[in-house]
Short mmCIF file of C-alpha atoms in Angstrom, two decimals:
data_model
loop_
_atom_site.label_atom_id
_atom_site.label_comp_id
_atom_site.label_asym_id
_atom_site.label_seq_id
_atom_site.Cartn_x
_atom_site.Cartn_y
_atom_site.Cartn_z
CA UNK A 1218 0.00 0.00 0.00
CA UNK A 1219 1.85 3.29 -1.04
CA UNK A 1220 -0.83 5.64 0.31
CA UNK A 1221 -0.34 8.26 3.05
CA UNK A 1222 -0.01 6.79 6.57
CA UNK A 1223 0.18 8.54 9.59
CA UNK A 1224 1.01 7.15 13.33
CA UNK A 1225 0.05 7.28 15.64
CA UNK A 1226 -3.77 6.98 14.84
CA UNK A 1227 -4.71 7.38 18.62
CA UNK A 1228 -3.45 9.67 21.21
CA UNK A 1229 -4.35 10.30 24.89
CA UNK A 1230 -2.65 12.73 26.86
CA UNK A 1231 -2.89 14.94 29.81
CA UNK A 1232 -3.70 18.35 29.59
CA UNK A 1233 -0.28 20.43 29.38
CA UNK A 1234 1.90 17.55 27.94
CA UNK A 1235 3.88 17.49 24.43
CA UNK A 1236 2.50 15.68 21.66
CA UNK A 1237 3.71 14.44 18.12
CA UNK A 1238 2.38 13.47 15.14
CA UNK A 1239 3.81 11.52 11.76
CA UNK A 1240 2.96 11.95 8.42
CA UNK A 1241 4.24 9.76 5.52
CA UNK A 1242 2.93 11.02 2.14
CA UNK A 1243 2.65 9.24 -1.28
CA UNK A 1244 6.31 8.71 -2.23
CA UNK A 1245 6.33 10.62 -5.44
CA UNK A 1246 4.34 14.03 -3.92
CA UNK A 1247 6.18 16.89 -3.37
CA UNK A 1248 2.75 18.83 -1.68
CA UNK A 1249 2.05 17.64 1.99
CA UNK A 1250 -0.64 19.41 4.09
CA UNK A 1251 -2.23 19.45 7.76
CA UNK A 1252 -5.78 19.32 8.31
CA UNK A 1253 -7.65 19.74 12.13
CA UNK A 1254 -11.27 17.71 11.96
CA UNK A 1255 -13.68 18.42 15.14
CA UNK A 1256 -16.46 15.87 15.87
CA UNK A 1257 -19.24 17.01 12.87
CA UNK A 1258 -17.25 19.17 11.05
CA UNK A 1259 -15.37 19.35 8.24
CA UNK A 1260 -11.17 19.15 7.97
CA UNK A 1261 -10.02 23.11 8.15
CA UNK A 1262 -6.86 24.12 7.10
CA UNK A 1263 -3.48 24.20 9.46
CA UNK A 1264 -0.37 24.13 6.68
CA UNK A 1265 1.24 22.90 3.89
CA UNK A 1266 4.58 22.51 2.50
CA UNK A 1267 6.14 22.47 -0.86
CA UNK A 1268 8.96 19.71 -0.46
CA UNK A 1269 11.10 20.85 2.78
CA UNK A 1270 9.17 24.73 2.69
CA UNK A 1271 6.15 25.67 4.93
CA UNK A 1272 4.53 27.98 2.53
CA UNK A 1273 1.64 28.66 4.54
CA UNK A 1274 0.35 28.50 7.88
CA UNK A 1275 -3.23 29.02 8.69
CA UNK A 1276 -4.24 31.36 11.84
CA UNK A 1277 -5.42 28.32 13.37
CA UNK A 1278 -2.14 27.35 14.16
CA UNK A 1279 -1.08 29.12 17.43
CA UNK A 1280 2.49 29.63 18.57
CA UNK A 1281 1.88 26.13 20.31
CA UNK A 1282 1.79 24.35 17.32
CA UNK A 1283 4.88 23.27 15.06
CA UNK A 1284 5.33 21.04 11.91
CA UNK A 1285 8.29 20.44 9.92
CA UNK A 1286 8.96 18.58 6.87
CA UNK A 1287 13.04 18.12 6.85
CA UNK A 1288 14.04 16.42 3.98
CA UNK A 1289 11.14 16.98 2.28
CA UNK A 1290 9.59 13.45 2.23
CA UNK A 1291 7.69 12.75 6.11
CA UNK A 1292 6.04 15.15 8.25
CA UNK A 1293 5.60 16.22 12.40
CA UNK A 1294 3.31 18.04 13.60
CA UNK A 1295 3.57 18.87 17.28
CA UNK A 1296 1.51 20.35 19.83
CA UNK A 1297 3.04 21.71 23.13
CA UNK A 1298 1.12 22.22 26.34
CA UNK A 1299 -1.59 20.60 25.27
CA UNK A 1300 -5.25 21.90 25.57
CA UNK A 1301 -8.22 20.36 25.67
CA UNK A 1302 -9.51 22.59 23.00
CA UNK A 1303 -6.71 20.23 20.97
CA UNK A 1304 -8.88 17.10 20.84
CA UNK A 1305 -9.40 16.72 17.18
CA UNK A 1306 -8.57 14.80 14.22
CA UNK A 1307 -5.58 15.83 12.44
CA UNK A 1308 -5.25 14.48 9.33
CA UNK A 1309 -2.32 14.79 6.76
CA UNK A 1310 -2.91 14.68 2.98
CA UNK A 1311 -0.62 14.86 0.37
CA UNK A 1312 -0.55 15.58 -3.78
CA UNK A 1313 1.29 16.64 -6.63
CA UNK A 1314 2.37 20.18 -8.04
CA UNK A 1315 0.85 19.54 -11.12
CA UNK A 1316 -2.19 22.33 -10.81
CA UNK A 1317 -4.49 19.15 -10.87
CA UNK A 1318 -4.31 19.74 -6.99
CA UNK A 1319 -6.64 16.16 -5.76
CA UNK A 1320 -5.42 15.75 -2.21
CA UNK A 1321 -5.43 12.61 -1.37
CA UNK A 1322 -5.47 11.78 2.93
CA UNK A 1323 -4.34 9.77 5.47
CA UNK A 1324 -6.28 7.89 8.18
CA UNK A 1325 -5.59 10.46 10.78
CA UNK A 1326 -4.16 10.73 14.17
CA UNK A 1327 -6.99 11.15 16.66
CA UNK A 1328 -6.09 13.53 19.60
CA UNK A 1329 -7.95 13.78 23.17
CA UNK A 1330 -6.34 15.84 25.81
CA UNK A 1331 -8.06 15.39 29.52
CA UNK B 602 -11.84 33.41 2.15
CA UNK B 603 -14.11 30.96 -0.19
CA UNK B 604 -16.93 29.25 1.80
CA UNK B 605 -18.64 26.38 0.95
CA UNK B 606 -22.24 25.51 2.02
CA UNK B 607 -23.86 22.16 2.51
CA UNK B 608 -27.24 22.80 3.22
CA UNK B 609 -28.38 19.39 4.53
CA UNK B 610 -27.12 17.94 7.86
CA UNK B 611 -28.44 14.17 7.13
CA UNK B 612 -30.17 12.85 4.33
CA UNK B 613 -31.40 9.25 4.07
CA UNK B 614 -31.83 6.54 0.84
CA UNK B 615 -33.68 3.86 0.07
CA UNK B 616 -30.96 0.86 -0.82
CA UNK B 617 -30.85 1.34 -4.83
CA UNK B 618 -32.78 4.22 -4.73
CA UNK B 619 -30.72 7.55 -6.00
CA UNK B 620 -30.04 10.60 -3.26
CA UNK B 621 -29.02 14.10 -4.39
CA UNK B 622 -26.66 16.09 -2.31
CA UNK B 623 -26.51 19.70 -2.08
CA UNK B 624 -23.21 22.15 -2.43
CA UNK B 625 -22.77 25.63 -2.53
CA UNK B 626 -19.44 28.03 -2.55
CA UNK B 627 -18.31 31.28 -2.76
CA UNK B 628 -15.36 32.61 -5.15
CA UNK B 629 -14.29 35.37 -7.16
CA UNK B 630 -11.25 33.12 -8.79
CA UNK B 631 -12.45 31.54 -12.77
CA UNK B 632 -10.16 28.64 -12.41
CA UNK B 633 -10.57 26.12 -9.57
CA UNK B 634 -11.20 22.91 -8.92
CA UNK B 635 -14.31 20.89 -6.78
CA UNK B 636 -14.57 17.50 -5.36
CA UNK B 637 -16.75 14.73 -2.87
CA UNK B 638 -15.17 13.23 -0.43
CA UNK B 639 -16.31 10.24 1.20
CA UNK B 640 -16.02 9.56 5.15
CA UNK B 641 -17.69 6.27 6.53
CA UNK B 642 -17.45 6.10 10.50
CA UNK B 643 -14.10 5.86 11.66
CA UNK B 644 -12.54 5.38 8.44
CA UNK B 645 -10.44 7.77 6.60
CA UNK B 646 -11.30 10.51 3.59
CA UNK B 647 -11.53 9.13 0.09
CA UNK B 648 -11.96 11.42 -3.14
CA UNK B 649 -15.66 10.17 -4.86
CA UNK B 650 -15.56 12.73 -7.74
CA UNK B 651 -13.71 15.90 -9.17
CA UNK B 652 -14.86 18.87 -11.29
CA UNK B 653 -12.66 21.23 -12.79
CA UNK B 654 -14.20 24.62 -13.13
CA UNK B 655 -13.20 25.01 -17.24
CA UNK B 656 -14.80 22.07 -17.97
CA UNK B 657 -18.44 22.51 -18.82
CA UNK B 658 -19.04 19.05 -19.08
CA UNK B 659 -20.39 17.48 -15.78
CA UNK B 660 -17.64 14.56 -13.98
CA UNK B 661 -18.82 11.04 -13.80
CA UNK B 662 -17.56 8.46 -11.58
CA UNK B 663 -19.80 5.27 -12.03
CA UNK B 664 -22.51 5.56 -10.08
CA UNK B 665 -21.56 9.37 -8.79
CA UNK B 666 -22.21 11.96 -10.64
CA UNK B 667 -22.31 16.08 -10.34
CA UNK B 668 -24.36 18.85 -12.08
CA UNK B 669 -21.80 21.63 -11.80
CA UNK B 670 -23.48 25.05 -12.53
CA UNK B 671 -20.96 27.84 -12.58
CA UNK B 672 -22.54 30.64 -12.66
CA UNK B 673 -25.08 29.56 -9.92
CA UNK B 674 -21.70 28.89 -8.07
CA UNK B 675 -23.78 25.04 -7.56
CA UNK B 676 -21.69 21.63 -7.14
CA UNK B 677 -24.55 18.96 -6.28
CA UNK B 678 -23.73 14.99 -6.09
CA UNK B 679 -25.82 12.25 -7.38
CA UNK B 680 -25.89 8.70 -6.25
CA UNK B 681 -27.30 5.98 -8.26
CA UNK B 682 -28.52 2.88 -7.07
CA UNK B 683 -27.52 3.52 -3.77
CA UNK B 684 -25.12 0.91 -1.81
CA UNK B 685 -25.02 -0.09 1.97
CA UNK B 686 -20.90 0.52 1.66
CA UNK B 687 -22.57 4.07 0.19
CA UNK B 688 -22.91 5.36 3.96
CA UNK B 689 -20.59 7.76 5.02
CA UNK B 690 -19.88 11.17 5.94
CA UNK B 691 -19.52 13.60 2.85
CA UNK B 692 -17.75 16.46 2.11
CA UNK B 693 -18.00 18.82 -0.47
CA UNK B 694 -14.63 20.79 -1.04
CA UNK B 695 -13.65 23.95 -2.90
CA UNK B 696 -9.84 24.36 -4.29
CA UNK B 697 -8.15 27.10 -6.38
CA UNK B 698 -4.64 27.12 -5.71
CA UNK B 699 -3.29 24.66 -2.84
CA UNK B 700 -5.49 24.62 0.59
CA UNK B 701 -8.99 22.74 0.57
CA UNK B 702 -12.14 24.88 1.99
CA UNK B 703 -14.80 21.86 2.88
CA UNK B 704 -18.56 22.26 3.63
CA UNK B 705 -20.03 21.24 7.05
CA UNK B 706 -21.11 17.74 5.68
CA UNK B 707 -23.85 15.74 4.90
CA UNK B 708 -24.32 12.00 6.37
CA UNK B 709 -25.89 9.61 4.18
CA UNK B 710 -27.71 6.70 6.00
CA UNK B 711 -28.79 3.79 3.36
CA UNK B 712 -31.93 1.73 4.50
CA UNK B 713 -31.62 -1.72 3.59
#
């Protein structure tokens, strides 16, 4: 299976705590992207990168939140001091630059912070 | 910012019976590109159809389908001969350069 995986897909941590996220994107895209889904909603937009460069970052993403993409292929995403307005879905997609922009997503890591 | 509307929370469909699914946006951009995405509980996001704006002519996808009417800024889905494996979560989504803008949602509950 060569689609996008992402690990963990659970998380449970305590309020105030450090948390990571993975995100491996179809090998041959250069376009990876960070998504937050609440319960009933739909996926809004945290970030993307363009290979290794975070070319946008959506106000939703406070000074607690970090992602990096090093080398250009997987992606973190971490949350420090957790909140329990962090309990979401994040889910990482990934595509090609080829202005045919499909996304195409992971499973998502599932966050709850008590 | 574009918005997109889906106007119905839930709608529900006889097993091959065909259910039409609402989708409205907001844009000033000519060139961009729509899509469905499909969301059954606890599984992940999979793309059911795309529409790019230039194209007049509607997408098809086997038994999904769109009527795409630009001007009316309109992107509704149809499925035919509706599926149990058809329920799921979906999303409509707006894109014109990189990020995707998605619509509320609309769960689809197929009676067997």
């Amino acid at each position: 299976d060569t689609g996008v995986s992402q690990d963990p897909r659970h998380k449970i941590t305590k309020r105030g705590q450090n948390v990571t996220f993975r995100c491996d994107p179809i090998s041959e895209h250069n376009r990876l992207y960070w998504y937050r889904q609440t319960l009933g909603q739909g996926p809004e937009f945290l970030t993307y990168f363009q290979n290794e460069a975070q070319l946008e970052k959506s106000r939703l993403l406070s000074d607690r939140f970090s992602a990096e993409r090093p080398k250009g292929s997987f992606s973190t995403l971490e949350i420090q001091r957790t909140e329990q307005g962090d309990s979401a879905m994040y889910l990482c997609a990934s595509s090609l630059e080829t202005g045919q922009e499909t996304q195409y997503f992971g499973p998502g890591t599932r966050l709850l912070v008590l | 910012a574009q918005t997109v509307t889906q106007s119905q929370p839930e709608m529900s469909v006889q097993e091959a019976e065909t259910v039409t699914l609402s989708c409205t946006y907001d844009t000033s951009e000519s060139d961009y590109y729509l899509f469905w995405y499909k969301q059954p509980p606890s599984r992940q996001m999979i793309l059911v159809i795309r529409q790019e704006a230039y194209k007049q002519q509607n997408a098809t996808e086997n038994r999904f389908s769109v009527n795409f009417q630009k001007a009316a800024k309109s992107f509704s889905l149809k499925i035919s001969d509706s599926q149990l494996g058809d329920a799921a979560m979906y999303f409509c989504a707006y894109n014109s350069d990189y990020k995707l803008s998605f619509g509320a949602g609309t769960t689809v509950t197929v009676r067997a």
